[in-house]
Short mmCIF file of C-alpha atoms in Angstrom, two decimals:
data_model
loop_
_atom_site.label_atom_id
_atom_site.label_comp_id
_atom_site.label_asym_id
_atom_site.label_seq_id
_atom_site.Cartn_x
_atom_site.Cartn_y
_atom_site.Cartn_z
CA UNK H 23 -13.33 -39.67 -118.80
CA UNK H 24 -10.30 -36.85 -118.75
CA UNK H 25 -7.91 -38.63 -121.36
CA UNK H 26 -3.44 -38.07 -120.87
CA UNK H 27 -1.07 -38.73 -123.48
CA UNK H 28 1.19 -41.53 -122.79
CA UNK H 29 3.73 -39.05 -124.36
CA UNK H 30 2.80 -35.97 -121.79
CA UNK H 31 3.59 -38.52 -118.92
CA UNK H 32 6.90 -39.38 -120.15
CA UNK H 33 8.11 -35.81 -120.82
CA UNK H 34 6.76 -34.37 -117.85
CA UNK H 35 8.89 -37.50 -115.64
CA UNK H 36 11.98 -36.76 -118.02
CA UNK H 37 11.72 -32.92 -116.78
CA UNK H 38 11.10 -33.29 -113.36
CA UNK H 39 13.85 -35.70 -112.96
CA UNK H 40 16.67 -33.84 -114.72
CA UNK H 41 15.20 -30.49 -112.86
CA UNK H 42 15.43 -32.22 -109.38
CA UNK H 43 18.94 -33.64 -109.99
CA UNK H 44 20.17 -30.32 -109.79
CA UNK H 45 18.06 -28.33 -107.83
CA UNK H 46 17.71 -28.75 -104.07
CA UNK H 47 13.78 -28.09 -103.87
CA UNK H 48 13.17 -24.85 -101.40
CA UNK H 49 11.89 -26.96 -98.61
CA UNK H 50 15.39 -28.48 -98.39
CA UNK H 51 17.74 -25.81 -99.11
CA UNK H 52 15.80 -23.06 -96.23
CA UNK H 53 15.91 -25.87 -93.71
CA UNK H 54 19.79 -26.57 -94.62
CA UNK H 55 20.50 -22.60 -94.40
CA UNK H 56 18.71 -22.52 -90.86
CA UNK H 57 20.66 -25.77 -89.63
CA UNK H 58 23.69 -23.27 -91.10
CA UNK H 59 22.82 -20.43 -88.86
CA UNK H 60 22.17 -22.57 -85.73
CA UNK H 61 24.83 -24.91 -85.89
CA UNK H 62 27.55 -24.36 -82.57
CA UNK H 63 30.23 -26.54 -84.35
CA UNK H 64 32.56 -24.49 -86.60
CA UNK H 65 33.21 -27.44 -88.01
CA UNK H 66 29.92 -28.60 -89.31
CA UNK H 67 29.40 -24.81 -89.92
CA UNK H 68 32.15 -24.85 -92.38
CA UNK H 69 30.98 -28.21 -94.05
CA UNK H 70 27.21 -26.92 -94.07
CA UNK H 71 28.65 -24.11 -96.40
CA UNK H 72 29.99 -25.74 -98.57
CA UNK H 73 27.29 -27.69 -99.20
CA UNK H 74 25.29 -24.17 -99.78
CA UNK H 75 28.30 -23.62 -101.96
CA UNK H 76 27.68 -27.05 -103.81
CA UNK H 77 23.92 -26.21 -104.38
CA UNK H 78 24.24 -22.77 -105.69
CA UNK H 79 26.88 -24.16 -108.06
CA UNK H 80 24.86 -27.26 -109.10
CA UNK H 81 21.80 -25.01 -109.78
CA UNK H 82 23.34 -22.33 -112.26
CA UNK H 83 25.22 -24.96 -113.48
CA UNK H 84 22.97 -27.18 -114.26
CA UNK H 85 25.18 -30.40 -112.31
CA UNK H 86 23.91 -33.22 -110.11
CA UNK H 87 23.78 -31.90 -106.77
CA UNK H 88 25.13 -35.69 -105.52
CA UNK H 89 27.25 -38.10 -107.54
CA UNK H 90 24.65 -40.61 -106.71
CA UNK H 91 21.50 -39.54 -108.42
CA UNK H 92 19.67 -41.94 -106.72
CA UNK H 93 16.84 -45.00 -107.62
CA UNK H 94 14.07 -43.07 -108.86
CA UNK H 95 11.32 -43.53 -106.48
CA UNK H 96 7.27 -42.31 -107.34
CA UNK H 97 3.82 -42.02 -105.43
CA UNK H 98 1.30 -41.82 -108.09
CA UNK H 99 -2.55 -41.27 -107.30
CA UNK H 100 -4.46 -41.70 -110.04
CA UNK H 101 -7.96 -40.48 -110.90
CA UNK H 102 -10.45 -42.50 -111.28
CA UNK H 103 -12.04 -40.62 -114.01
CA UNK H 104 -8.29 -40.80 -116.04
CA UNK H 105 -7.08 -42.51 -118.73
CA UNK H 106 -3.76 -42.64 -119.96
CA UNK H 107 -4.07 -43.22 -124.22
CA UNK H 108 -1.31 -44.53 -126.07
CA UNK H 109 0.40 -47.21 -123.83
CA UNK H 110 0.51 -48.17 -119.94
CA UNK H 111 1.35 -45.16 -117.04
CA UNK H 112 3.95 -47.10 -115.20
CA UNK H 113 5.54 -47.91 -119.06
CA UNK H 114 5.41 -43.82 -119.55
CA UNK H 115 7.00 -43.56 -115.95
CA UNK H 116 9.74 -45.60 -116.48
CA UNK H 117 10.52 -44.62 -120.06
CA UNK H 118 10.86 -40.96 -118.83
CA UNK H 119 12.76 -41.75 -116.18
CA UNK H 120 15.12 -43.43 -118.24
CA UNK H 121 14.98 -40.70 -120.60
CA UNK H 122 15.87 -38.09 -117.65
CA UNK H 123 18.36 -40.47 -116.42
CA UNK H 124 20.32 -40.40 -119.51
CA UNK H 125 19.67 -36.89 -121.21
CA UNK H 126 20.41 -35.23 -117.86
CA UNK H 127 23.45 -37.04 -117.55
CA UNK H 128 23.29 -38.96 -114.60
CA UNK H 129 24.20 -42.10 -113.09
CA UNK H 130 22.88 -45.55 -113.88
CA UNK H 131 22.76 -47.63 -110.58
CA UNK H 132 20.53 -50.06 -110.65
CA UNK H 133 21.91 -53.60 -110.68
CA UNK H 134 21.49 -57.08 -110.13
CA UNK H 135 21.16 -58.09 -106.13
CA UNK H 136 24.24 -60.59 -106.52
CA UNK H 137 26.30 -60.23 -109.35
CA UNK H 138 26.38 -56.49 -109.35
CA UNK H 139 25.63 -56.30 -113.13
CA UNK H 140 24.58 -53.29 -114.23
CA UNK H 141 21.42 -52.94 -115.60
CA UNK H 142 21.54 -50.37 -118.08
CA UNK H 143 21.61 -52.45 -121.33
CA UNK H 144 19.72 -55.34 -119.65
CA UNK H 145 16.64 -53.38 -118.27
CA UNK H 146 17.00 -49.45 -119.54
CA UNK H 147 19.10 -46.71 -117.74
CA UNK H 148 19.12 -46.87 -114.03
CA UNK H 149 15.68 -48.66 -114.76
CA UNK H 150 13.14 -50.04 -112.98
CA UNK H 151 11.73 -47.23 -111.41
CA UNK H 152 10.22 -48.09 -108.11
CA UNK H 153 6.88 -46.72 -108.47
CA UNK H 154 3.69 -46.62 -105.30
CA UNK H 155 0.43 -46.53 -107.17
CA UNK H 156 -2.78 -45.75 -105.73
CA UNK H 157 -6.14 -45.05 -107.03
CA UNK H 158 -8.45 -41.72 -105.86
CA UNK H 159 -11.43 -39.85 -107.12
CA UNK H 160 -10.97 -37.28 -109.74
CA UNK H 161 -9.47 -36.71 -113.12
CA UNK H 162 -5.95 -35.75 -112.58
CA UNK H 163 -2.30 -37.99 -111.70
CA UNK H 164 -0.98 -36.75 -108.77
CA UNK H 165 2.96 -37.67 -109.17
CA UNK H 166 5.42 -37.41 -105.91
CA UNK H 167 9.05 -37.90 -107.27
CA UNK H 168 12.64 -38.27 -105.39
CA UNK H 169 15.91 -39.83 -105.93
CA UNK H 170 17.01 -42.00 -103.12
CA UNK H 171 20.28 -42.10 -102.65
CA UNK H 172 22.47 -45.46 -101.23
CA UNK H 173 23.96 -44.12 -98.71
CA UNK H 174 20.83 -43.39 -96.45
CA UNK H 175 19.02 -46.75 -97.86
CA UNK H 176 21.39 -48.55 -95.99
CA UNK H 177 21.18 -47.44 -92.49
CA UNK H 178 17.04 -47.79 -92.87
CA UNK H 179 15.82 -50.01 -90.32
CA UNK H 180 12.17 -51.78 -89.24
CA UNK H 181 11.19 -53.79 -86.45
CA UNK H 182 7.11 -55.16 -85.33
CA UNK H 183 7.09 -54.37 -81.62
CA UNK H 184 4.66 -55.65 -79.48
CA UNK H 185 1.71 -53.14 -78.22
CA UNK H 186 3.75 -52.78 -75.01
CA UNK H 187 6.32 -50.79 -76.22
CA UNK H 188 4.70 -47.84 -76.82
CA UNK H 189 6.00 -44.24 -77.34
CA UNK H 190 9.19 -45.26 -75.14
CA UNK H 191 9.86 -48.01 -77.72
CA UNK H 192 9.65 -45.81 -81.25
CA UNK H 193 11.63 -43.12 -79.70
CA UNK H 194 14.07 -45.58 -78.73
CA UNK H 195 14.66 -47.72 -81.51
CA UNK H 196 15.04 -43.99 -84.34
CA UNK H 197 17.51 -43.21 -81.51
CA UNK H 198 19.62 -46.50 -81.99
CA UNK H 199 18.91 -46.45 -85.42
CA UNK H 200 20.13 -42.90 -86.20
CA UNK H 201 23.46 -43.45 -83.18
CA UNK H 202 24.30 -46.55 -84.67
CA UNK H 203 23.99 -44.89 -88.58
CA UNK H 204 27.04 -41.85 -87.47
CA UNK H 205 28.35 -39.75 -90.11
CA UNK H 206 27.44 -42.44 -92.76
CA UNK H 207 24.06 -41.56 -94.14
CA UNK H 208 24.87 -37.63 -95.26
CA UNK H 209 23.47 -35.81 -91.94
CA UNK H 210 21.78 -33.55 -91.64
CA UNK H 211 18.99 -35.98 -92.25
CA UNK H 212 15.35 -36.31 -92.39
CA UNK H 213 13.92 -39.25 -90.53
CA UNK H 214 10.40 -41.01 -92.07
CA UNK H 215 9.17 -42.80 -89.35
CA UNK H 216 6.69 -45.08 -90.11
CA UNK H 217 4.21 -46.59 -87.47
CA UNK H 218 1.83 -48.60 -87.35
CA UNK H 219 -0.31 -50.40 -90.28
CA UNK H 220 1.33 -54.26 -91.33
CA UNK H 221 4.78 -54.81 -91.29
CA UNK H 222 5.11 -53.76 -95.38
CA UNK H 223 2.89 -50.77 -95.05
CA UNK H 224 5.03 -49.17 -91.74
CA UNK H 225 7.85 -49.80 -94.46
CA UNK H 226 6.40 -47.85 -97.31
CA UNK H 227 4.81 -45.28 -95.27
CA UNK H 228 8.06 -43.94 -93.89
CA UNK H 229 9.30 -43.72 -97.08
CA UNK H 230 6.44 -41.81 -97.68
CA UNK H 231 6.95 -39.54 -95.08
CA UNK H 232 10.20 -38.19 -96.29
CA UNK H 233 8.03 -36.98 -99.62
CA UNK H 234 6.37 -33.98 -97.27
CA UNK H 235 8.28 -30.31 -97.37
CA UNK H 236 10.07 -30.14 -94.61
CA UNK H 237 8.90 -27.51 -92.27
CA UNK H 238 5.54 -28.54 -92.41
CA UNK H 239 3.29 -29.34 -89.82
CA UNK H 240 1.61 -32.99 -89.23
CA UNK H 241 -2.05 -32.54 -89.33
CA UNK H 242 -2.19 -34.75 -86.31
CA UNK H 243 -1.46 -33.05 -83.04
CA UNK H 244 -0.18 -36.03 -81.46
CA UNK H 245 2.32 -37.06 -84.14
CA UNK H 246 3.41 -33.72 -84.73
CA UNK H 247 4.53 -33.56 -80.44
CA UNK H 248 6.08 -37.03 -81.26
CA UNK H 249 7.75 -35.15 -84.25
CA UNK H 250 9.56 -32.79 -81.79
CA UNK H 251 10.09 -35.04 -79.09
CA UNK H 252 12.62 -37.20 -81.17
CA UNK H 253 13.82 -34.55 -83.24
CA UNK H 254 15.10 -33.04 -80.08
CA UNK H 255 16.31 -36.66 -79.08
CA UNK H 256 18.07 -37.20 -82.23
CA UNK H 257 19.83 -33.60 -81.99
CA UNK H 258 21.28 -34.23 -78.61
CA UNK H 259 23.19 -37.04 -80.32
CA UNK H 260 26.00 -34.81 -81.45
CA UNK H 261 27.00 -36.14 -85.08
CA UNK H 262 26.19 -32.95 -86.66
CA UNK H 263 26.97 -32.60 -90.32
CA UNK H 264 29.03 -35.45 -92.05
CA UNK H 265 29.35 -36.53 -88.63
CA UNK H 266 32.15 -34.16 -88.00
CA UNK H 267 30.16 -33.59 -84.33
CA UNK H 268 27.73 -30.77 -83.67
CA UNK H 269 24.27 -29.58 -83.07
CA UNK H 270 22.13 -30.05 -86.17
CA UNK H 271 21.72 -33.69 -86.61
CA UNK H 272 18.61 -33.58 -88.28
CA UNK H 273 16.33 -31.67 -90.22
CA UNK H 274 13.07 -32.80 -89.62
CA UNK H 275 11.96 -36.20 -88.23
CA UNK H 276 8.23 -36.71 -90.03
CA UNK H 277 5.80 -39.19 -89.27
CA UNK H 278 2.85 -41.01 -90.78
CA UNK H 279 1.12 -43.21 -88.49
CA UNK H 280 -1.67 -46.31 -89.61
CA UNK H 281 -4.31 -48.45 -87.69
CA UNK H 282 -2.17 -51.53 -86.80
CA UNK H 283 -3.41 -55.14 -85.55
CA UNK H 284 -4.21 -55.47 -82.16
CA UNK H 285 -1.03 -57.49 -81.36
CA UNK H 286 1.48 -55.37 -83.08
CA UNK H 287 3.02 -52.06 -83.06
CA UNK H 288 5.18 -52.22 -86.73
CA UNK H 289 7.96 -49.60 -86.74
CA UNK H 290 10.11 -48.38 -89.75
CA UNK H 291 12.65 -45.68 -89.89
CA UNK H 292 13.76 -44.66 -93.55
CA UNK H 293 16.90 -42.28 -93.99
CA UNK H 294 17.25 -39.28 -96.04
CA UNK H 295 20.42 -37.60 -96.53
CA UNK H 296 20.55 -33.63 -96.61
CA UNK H 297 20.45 -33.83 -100.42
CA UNK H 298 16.88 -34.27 -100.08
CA UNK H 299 15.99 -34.48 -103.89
CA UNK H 300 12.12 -34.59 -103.81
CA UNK H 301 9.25 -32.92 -106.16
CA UNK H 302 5.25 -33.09 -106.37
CA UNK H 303 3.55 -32.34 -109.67
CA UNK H 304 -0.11 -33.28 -110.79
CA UNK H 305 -0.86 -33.51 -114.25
CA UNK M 1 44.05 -27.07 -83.20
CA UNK M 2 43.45 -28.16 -86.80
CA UNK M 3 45.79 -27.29 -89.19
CA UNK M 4 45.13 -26.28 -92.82
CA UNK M 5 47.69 -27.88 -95.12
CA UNK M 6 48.50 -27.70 -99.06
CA UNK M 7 49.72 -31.31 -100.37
CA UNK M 8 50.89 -32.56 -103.20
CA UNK M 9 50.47 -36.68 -104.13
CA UNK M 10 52.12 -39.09 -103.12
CA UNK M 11 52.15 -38.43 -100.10
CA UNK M 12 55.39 -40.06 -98.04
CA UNK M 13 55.47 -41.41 -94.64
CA UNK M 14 56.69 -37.93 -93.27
CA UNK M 15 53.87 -35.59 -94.60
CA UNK M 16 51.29 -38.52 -93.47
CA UNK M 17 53.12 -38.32 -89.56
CA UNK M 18 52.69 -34.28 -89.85
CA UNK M 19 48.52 -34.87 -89.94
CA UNK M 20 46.28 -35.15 -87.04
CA UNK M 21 42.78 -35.69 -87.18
CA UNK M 22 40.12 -32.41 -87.85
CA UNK M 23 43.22 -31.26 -90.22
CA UNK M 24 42.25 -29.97 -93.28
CA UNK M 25 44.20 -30.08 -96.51
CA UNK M 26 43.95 -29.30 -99.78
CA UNK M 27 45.37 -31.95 -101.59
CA UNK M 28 46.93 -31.98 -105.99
CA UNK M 29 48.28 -33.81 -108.23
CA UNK M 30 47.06 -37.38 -108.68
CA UNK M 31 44.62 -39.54 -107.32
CA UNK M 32 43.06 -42.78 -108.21
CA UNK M 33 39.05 -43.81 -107.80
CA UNK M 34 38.09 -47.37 -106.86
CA UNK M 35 34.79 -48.48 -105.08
CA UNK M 36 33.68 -52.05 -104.28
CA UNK M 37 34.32 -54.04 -107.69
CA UNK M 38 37.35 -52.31 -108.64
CA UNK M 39 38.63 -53.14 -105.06
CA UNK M 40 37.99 -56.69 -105.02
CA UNK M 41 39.62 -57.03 -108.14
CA UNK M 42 42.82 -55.19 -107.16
CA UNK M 43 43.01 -57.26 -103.66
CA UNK M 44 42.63 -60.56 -106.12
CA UNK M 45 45.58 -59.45 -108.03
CA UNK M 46 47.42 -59.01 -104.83
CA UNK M 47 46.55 -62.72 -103.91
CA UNK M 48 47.58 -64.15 -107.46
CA UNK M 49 51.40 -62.60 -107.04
CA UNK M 50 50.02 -60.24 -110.14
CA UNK M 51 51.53 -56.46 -110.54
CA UNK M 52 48.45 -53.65 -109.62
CA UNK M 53 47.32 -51.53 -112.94
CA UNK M 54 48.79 -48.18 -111.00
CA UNK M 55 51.36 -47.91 -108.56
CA UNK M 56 50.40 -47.83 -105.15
CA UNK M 57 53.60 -46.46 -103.25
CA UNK M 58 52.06 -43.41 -101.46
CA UNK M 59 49.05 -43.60 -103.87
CA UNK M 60 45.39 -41.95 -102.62
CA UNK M 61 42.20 -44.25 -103.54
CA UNK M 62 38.98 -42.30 -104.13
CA UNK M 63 35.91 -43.93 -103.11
CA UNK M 64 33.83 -42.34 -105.55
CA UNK M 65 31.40 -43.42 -108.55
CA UNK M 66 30.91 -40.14 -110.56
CA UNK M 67 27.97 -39.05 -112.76
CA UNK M 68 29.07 -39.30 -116.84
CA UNK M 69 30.71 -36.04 -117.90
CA UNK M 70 28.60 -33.53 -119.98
CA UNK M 71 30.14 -32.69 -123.32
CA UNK M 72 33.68 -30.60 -122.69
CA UNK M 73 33.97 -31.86 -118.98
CA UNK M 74 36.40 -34.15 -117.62
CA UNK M 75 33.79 -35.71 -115.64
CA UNK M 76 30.62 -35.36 -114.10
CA UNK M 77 29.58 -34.85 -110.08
CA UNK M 78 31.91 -36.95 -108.11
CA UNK M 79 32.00 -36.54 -104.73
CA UNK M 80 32.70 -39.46 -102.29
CA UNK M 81 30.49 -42.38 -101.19
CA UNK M 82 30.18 -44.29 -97.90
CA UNK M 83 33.79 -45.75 -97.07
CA UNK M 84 32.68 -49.15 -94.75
CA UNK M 85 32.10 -51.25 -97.99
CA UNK M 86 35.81 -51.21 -98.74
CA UNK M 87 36.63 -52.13 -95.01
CA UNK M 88 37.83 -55.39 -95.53
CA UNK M 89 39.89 -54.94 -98.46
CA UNK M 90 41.67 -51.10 -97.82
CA UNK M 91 44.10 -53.23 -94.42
CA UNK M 92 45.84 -54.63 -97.66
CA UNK M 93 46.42 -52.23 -100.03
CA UNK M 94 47.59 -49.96 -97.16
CA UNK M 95 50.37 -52.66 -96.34
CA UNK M 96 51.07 -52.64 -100.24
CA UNK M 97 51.83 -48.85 -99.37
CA UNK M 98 48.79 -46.97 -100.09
CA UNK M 99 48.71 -43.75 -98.10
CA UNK M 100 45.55 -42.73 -98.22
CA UNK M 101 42.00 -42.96 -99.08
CA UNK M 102 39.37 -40.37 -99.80
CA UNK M 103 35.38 -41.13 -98.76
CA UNK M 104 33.05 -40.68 -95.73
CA UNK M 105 31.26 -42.39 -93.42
CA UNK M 106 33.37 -44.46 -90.11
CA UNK M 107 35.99 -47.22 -90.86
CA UNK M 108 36.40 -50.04 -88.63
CA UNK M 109 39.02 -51.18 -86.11
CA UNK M 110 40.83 -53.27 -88.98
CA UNK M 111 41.15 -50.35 -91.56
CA UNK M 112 42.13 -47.76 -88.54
CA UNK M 113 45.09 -50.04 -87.22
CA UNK M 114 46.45 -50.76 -90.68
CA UNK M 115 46.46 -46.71 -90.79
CA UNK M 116 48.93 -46.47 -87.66
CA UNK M 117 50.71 -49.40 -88.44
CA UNK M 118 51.40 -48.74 -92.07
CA UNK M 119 51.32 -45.04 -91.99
CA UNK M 120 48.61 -43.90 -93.24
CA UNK M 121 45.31 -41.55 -93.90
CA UNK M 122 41.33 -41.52 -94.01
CA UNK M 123 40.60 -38.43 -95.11
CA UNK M 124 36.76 -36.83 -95.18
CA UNK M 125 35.31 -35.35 -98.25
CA UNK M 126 31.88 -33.61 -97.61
CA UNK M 127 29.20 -36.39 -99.12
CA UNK M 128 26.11 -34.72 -101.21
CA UNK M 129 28.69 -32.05 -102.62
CA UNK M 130 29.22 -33.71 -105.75
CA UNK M 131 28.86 -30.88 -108.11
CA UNK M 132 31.78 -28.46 -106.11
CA UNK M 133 33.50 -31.92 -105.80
CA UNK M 134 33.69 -32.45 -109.43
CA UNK M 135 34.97 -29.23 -110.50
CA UNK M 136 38.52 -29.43 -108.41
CA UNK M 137 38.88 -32.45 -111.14
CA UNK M 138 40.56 -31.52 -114.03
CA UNK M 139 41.88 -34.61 -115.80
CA UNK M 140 39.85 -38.46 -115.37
CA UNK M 141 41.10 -40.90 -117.38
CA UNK M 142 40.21 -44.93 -117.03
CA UNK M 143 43.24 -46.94 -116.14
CA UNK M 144 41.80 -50.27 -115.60
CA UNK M 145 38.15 -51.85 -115.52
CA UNK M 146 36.03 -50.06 -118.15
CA UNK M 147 33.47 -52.34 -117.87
CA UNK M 148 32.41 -51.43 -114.51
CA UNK M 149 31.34 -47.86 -115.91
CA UNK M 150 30.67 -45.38 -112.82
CA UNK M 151 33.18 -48.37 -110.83
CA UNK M 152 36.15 -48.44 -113.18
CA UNK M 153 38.94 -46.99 -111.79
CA UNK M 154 40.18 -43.52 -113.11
CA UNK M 155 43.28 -41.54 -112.50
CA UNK M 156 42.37 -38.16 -111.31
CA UNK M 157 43.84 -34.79 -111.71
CA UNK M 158 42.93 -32.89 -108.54
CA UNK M 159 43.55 -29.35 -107.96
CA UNK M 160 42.98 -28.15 -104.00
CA UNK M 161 40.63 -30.91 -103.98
CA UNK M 162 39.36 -30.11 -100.27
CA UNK M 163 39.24 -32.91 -97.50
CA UNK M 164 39.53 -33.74 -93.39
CA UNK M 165 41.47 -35.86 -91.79
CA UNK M 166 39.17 -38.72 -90.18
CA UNK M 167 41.59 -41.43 -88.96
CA UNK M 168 45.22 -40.02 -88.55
CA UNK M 169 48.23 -42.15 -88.35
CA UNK M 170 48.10 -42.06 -84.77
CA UNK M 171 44.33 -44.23 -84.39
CA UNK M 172 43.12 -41.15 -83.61
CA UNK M 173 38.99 -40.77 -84.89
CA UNK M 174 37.45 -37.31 -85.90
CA UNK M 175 34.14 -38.48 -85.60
CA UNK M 176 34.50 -39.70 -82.15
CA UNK M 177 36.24 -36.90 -81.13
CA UNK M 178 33.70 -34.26 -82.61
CA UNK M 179 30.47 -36.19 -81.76
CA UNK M 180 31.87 -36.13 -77.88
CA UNK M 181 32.34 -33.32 -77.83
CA UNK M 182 28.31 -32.11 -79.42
CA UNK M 183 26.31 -35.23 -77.30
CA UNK M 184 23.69 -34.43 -74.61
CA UNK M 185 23.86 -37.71 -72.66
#
């Protein structure tokens, strides 16, 4: 049995935190500088440089990239052959992302659902994490990080369709979804669709989705035509950057797709804005 | 044809007439943040008869929540955050004679009619650049609400701070008018 400092986990989530706060991961910033080059709106042209502008300034000097530095959201795989000595691995994730939260000087924002408290001397700084365990085979902790912004959160949408509905009905409803969400969510965007599975697990597999480099293929042909198909749909919306109206609407639309029961087709579209803040280590 | 304009705050009834929608101007001097606490709180004020911790006559609200400042900076990343959530209180303060407000994202039918009515301005500022944002800031300092931390409200020193006009005084709508202009029906 492999055997991880509770410390090592901590630092390591501190770093990758403060890192990714201010540096749009490569992924990200080539797909924003092609959306640049194809975009037809001067407009959106002009706004999609200065958001090159923004990155290239946030990177050398070391700034947020975004005001709103997000809820820090984790995948973690962990090995069964792993043990974390000296406390608990979600008490190491949190503490380092508090830690990274406040030594990279960034913004506290969780708070309570009705009063709007803030949380940071209640619960820790911009604390709880929200944090996706699962268990695998091996000896390593496989840790998929981003900050989530508000902004995108909000126009997020899921539905359980009946089996009927089909293709026809998932391309229709990220359509609506995406129409209906305009200039608010930070486009261009990346659209996690997830279908399939129970009603929760659609949910937290298209947040999932958004944690894959965009660019890359899916490994399953048919999802990766479905991919296209509503990429394309979603571009001939028009919003184009900020909304200001133009070609490049989104990004990437990526999907991750689940056995479902036999009476339902569960459907969940989850947001990301262009500042797509997201990072993969394994210790 | 969109203009590019230079502006210094406040802004009177006659510059606000001069912009059209897809402008873009460069605006200085002083500017104000608020976001959803600090706004209820100011329209609460309104409704007890009580006097407003700035002064509103052709004042520009911020919608913005900024990082903390590092050491030796006025403030952190600030750029602007999604405008609907102050919908139903920005009709008011525009009739109080606020002339504009800075954020993104579509207003509704209310806040765009108080805007022709009133004279006013929804200008754009480009959301996720927080970091070139922040550095056209060169003064914050808290003027009311410190306990709301990222949501007190701060009077800014802008210099060429860069924006769009959205919703002119006119009811005119940028983002209609651009997305018709891009859509594949």
């Amino acid at each position: 049995m492999r055997e991880i400092a509770y410390e090592e986990i901590v630092k390591t989530v501190r770093d990758i935190i403060v890192y990714s706060a201010c540096n749009l991961p490569k992924d990200a910033l080539d797909a924003m500088k092609a959306a640049y080059e194809n975009e037809k709106s001067p407009v959106s042209k002009e706004v999609l440089k200065q958001l090159l502008e923004n990155a290239n300034i946030a990177s050398s000097e070391s700034r947020p990239l975004c005001q709103d530095t997000g809820l820090a959201v984790f995948f973690v795989k962990v090995g069964a052959d792993v043990r974390v000595v000296g406390g608990l691995l979600k008490d190491a994730i949190n503490e380092g992302t508090e830690k990274g939260y406040k030594e990279g000087y960034l913004r506290a924002s969780t708070c309570e659902p009705f009063s709007r408290a803030n949380l940071k001397d209640k619960v820790g700084y911009n604390l709880p994490a929200i944090i996706h365990f699962d268990i695998v085979e091996g000896d390593k902790i496989d840790i998929e990080y981003a900050a989530k912004g508000g902004g995108s959160e909000n126009v997020s949408r899921a539905r359980v369709f009946p089996p009927a509905a089909g293709k026809e009905g998932v391309i229709k409803f990220v359509k609506e979804c995406i129409s209906d969400a305009g200039p608010n969510p930070c486009p261009p965007l990346t659209v996690g669709v997830g279908i399939g599975g129970t009603f929760e697990k659609a949910v937290i597999s298209s947040k999932h989705a958004l944690f894959r480099n965009i660019g890359s293929v899916n490994e399953d042909p048919e999802m990766a035509e479905l991919e296209e198909t509503i990429k394309t749909e979603l571009n001939k919306l028009g919003i184009g950057t900020m909304g200001m109206g133009g070609t490049q609407t989104v990004l990437a639309v990526h999907i991750e797709a689940n056995p479902c029961h036999i009476a339902s087709l569960p459907v969940s579209v989850n947001v990301q804005c262009h500042s797509s803040r997201h990072t993969h280590i394994v210790i | 044809m969109s203009q590019v304009y230079h502006l210094t705050t406040p802004l009177s009834n006659e510059v606000v007439s001069s912009l059209k929608s897809g402008d873009i101007v460069y605006l200085s001097g002083i500017i104000y943040t608020a976001r959803d606490a600090a706004h209820k709180r100011l329209v609460d004020l309104l409704d007890e008869g009580k006097e407003l911790p700035f002064d509103i006559n052709g004042a520009i609200i911020y919608f913005v929540g900024p990082t903390p400042p590092k050491p030796g900076d006025p403030i952190g990343s600030a750029g602007p955050t999604t405008s609907y959530r102050m919908d139903s209180y920005s009709p008011r303060l525009i009739a109080e004679g606020l002339k504009g407000m800075i954020g993104k994202g579509k207003r509704n039918k209310e806040v765009i009619d108080a805007c022709q009515k009133h004279k006013a301005i929804y200008f754009g500022a480009t959301g996720g650049a927080g970091a070139l944002l922040g550095k056209k800031i060169k003064s914050a300092e808290i003027v009311a609400y410190e306990e709301l931390g990222p949501e007190a409200i701060r009077k800014l020193e802008v210099v060429d701070f860069p924006v769009t006009v959205i919703n002119d005084s006119y009811g005119q709508d940028l983002y209609q008018m651009g997305r018709a202009q891009y859509e594949v029906k």
